[in-house]
XYZ file of N, CA, C and O in Angstrom:
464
model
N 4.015 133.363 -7.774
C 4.106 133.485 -6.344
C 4.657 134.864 -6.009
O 5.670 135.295 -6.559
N 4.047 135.474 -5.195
C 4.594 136.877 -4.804
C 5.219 137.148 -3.489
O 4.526 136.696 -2.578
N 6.006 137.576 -3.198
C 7.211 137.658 -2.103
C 6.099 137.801 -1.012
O 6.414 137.242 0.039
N 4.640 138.530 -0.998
C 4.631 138.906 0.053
C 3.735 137.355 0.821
O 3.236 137.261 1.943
N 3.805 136.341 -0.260
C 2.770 135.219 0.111
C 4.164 134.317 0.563
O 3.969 133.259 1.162
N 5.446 134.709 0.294
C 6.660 133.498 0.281
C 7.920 133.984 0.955
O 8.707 134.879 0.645
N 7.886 133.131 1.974
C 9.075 133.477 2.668
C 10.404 132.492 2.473
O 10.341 131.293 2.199
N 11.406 133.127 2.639
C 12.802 132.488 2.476
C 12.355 130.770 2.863
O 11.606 130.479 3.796
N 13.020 129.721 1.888
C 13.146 128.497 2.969
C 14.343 128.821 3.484
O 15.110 129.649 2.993
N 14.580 128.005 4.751
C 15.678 128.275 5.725
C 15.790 126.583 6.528
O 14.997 125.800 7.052
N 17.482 126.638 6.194
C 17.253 125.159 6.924
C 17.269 123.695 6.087
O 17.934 122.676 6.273
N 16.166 124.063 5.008
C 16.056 122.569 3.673
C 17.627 123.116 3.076
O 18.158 124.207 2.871
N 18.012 121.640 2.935
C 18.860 121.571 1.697
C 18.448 120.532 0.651
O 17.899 119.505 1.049
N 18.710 120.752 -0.897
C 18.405 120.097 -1.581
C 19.886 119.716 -2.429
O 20.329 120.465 -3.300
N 20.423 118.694 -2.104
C 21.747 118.228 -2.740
C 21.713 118.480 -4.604
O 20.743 118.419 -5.359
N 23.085 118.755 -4.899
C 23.444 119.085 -6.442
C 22.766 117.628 -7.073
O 22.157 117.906 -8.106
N 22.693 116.157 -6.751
C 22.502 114.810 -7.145
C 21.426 115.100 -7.176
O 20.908 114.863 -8.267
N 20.277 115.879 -5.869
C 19.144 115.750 -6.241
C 18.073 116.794 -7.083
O 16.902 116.744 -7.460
N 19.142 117.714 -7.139
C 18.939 118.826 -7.972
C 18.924 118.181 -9.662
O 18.122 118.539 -10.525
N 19.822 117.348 -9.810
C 20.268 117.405 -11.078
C 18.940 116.751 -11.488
O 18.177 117.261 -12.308
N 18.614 115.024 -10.556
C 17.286 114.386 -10.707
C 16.311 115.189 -11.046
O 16.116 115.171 -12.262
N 15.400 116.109 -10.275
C 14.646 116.935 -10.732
C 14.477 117.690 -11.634
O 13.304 117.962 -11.891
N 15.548 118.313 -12.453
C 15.534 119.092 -13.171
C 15.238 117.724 -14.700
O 14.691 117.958 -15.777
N 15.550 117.022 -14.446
C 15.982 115.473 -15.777
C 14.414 115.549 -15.504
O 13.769 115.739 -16.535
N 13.599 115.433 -14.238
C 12.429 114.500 -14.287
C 11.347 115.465 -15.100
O 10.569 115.067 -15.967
N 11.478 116.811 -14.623
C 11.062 118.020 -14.967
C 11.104 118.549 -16.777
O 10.444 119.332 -17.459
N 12.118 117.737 -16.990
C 12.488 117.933 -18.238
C 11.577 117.080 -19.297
O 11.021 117.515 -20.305
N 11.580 115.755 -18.791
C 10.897 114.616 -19.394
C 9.406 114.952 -19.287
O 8.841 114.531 -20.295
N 8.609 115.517 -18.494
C 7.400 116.073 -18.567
C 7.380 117.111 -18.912
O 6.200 117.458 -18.863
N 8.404 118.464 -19.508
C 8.253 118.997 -20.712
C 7.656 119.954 -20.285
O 6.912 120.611 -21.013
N 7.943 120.362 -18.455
C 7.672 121.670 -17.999
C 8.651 121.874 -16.758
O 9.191 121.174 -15.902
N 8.582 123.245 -17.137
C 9.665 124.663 -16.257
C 9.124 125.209 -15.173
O 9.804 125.792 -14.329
N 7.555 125.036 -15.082
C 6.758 126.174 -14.793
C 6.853 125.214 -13.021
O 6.704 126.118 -12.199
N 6.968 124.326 -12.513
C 6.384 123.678 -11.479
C 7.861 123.239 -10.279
O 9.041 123.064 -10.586
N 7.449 123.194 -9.409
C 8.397 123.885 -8.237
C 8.144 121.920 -7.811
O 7.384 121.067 -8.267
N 9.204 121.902 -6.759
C 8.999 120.395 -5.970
C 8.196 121.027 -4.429
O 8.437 122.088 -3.852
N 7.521 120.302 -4.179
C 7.227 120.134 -2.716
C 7.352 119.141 -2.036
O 7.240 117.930 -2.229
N 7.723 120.106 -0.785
C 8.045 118.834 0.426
C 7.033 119.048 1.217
O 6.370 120.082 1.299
N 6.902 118.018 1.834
C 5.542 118.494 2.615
C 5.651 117.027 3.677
O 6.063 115.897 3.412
N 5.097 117.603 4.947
C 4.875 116.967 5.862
C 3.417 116.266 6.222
O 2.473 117.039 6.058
N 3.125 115.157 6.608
C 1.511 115.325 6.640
C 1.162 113.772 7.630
O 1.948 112.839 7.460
N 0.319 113.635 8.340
C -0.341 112.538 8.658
C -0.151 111.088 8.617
O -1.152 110.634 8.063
N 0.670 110.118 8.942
C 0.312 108.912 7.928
C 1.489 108.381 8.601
O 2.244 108.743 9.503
N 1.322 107.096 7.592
C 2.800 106.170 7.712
C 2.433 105.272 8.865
O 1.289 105.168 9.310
N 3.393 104.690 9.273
C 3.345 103.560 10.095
C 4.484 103.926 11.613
O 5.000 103.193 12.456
N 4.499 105.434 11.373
C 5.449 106.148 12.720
C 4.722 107.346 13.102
O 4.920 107.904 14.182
N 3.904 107.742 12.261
C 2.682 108.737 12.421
C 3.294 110.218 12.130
O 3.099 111.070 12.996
N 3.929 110.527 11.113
C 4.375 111.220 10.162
C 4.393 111.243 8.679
O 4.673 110.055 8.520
N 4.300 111.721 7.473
C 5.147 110.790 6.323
C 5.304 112.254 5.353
O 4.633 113.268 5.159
N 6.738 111.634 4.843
C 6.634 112.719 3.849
C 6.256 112.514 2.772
O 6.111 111.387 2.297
N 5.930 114.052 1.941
C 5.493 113.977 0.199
C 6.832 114.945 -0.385
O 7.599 115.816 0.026
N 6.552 114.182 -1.580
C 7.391 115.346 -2.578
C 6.651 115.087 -3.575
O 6.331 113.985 -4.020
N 6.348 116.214 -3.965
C 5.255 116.192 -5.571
C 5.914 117.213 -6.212
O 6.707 117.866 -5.533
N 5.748 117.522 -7.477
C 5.636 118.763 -8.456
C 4.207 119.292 -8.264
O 3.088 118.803 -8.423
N 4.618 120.324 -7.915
C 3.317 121.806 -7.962
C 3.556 122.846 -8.315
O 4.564 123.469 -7.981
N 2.428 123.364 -9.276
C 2.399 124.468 -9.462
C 0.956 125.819 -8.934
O 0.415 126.707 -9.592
N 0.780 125.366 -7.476
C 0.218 126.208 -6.373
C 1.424 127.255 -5.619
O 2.625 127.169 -5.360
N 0.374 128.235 -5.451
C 1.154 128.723 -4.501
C 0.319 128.737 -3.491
O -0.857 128.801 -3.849
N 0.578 128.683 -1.840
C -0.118 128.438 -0.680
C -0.150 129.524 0.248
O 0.912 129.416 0.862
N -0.716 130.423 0.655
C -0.050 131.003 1.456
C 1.032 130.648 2.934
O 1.001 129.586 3.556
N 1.823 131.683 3.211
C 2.832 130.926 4.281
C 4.027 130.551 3.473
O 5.147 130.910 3.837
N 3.825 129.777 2.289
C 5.325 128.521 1.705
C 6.158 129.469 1.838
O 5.845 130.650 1.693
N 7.265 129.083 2.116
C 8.643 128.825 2.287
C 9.459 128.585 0.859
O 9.637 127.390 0.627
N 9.734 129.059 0.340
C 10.688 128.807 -1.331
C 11.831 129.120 -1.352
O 12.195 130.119 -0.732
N 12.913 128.180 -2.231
C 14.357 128.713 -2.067
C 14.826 127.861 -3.750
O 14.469 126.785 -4.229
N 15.513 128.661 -4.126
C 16.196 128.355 -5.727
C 17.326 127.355 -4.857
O 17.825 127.512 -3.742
N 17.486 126.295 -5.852
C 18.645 124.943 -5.351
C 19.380 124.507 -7.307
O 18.936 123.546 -7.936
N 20.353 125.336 -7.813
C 20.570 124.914 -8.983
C 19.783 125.429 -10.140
O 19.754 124.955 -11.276
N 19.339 126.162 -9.816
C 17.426 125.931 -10.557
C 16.259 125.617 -10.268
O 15.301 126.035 -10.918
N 16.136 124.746 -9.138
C 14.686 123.840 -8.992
C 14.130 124.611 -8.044
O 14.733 124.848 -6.997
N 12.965 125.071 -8.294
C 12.595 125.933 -7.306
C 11.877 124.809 -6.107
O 10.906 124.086 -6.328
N 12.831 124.921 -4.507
C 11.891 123.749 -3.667
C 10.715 125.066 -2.354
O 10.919 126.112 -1.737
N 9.861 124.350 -2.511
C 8.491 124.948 -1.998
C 8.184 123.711 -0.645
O 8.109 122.490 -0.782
N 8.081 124.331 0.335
C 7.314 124.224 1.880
C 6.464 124.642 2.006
O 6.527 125.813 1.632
N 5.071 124.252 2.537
C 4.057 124.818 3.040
C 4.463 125.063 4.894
O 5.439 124.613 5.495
N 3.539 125.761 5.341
C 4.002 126.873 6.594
C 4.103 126.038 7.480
O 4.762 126.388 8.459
N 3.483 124.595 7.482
C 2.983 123.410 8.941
C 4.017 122.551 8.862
O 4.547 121.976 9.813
N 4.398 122.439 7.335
C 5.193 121.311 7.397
C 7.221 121.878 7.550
O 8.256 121.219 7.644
N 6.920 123.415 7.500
C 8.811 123.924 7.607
C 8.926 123.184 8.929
O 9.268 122.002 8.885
N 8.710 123.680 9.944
C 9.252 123.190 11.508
C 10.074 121.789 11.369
O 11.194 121.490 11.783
N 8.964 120.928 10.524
C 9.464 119.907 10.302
C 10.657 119.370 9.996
O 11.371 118.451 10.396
N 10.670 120.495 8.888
C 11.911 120.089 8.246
C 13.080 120.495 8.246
O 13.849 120.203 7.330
N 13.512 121.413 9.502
C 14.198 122.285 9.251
C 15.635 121.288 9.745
O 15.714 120.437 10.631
N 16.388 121.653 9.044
C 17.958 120.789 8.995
C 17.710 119.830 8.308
O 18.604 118.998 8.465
N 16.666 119.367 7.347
C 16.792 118.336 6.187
C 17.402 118.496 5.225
O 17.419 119.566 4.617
N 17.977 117.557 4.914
C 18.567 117.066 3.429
C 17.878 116.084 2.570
O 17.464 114.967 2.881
N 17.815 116.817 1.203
C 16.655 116.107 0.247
C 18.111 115.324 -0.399
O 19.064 116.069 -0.630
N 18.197 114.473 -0.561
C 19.163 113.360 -1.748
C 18.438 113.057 -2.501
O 17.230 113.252 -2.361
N 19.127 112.313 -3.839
C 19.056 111.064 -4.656
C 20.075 109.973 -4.406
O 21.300 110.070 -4.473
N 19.349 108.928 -4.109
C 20.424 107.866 -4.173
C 20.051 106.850 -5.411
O 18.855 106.659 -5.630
N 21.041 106.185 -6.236
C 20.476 105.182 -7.455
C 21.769 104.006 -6.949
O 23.000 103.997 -6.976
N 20.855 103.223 -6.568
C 21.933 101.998 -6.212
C 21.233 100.704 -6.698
O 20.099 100.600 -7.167
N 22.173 99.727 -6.477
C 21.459 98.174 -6.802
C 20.363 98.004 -6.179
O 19.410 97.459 -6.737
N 20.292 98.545 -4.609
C 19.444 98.078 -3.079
C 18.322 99.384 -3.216
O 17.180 99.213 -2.792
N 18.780 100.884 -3.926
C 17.615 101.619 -3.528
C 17.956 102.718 -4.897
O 19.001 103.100 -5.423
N 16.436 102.995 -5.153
C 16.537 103.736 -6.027
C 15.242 105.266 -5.388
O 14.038 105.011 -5.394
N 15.568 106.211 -5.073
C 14.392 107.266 -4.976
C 15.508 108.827 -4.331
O 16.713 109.050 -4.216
N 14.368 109.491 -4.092
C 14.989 110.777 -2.801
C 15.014 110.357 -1.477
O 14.196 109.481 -1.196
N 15.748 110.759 -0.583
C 16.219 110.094 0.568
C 15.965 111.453 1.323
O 16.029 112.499 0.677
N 15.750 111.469 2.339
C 15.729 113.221 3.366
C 16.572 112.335 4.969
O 16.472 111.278 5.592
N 17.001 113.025 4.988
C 17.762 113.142 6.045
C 17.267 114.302 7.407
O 17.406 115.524 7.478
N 16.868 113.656 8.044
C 16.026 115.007 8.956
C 16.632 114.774 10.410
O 16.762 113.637 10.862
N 16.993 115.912 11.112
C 17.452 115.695 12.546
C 16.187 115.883 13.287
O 16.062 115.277 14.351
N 15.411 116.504 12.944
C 13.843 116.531 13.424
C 13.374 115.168 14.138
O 12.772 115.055 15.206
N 13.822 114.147 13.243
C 13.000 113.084 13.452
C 13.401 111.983 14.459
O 14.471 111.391 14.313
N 12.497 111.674 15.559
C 13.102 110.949 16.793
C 12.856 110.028 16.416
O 12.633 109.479 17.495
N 12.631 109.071 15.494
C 12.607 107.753 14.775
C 11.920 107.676 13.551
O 11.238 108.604 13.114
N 12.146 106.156 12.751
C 11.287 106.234 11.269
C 11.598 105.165 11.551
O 12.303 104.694 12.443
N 10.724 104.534 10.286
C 10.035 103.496 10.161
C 11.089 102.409 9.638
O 12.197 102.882 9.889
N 11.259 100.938 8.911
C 12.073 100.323 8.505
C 12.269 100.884 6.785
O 13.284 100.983 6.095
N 10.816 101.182 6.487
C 10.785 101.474 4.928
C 11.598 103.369 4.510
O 12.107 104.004 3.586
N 11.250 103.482 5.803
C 12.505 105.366 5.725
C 11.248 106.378 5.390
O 11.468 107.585 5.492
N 10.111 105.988 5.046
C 9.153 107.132 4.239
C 8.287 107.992 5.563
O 7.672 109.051 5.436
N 8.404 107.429 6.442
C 7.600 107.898 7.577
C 8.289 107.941 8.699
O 9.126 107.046 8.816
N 8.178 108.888 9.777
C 8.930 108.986 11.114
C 8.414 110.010 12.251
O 7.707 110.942 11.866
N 8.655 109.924 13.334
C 7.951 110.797 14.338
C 8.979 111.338 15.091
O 8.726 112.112 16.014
């Protein structure tokens, strides 16, 4: 990815808990080379939903910022979105995944994965 295709992220935070997750999950598939994405898109049952995948694209526009190590990647439609989110891990009896925390969002759904 070259600086002039990637601008600062600004705004995402990605917690040390969920830093640490990624880097473990990253590890177990036995590659360095691939960044997380967040991404905003279409869907759900509030007519929003988010993704987080491992990619190794670069898009023009993304948004990239080092968190611990993990390099986290935004595409250009979905920053607005996100801006003042918090990416977590939570591992509990009741829930196990990444959690985002977004002030963006004027409601979500009961299941948390989608919101408008």
């Amino acid at each position: 990815m070259s600086n002039e295709e990637t601008s600062v992220l600004e705004g995402v935070v990605l917690t040390e808990i969920a830093a640490t997750k990624v880097k473990n999950l990253l590890e177990q598939e036995g590659r360095d080379d691939l960044a997380l994405r967040i991404a905003v898109q279409p869907g759900g049952c509030s007519g929003l939903k988010y993704q987080l995948f491992f990619d190794d694209r670069a898009l023009d526009g993304d948004a990239a910022q080092d968190f611990s190590g993990v390099k986290v990647v935004v595409d250009k439609m979905s920053t607005p979105y996100l801006n003042g989110a918090v990416i977590d891990f939570v591992d509990t009896i009741e829930k196990q995944g990444f959690t985002i925390d977004n002030p963006n969002a004027g409601g979500s759904c009961a299941c948390g994965d989608s919101f408008h």
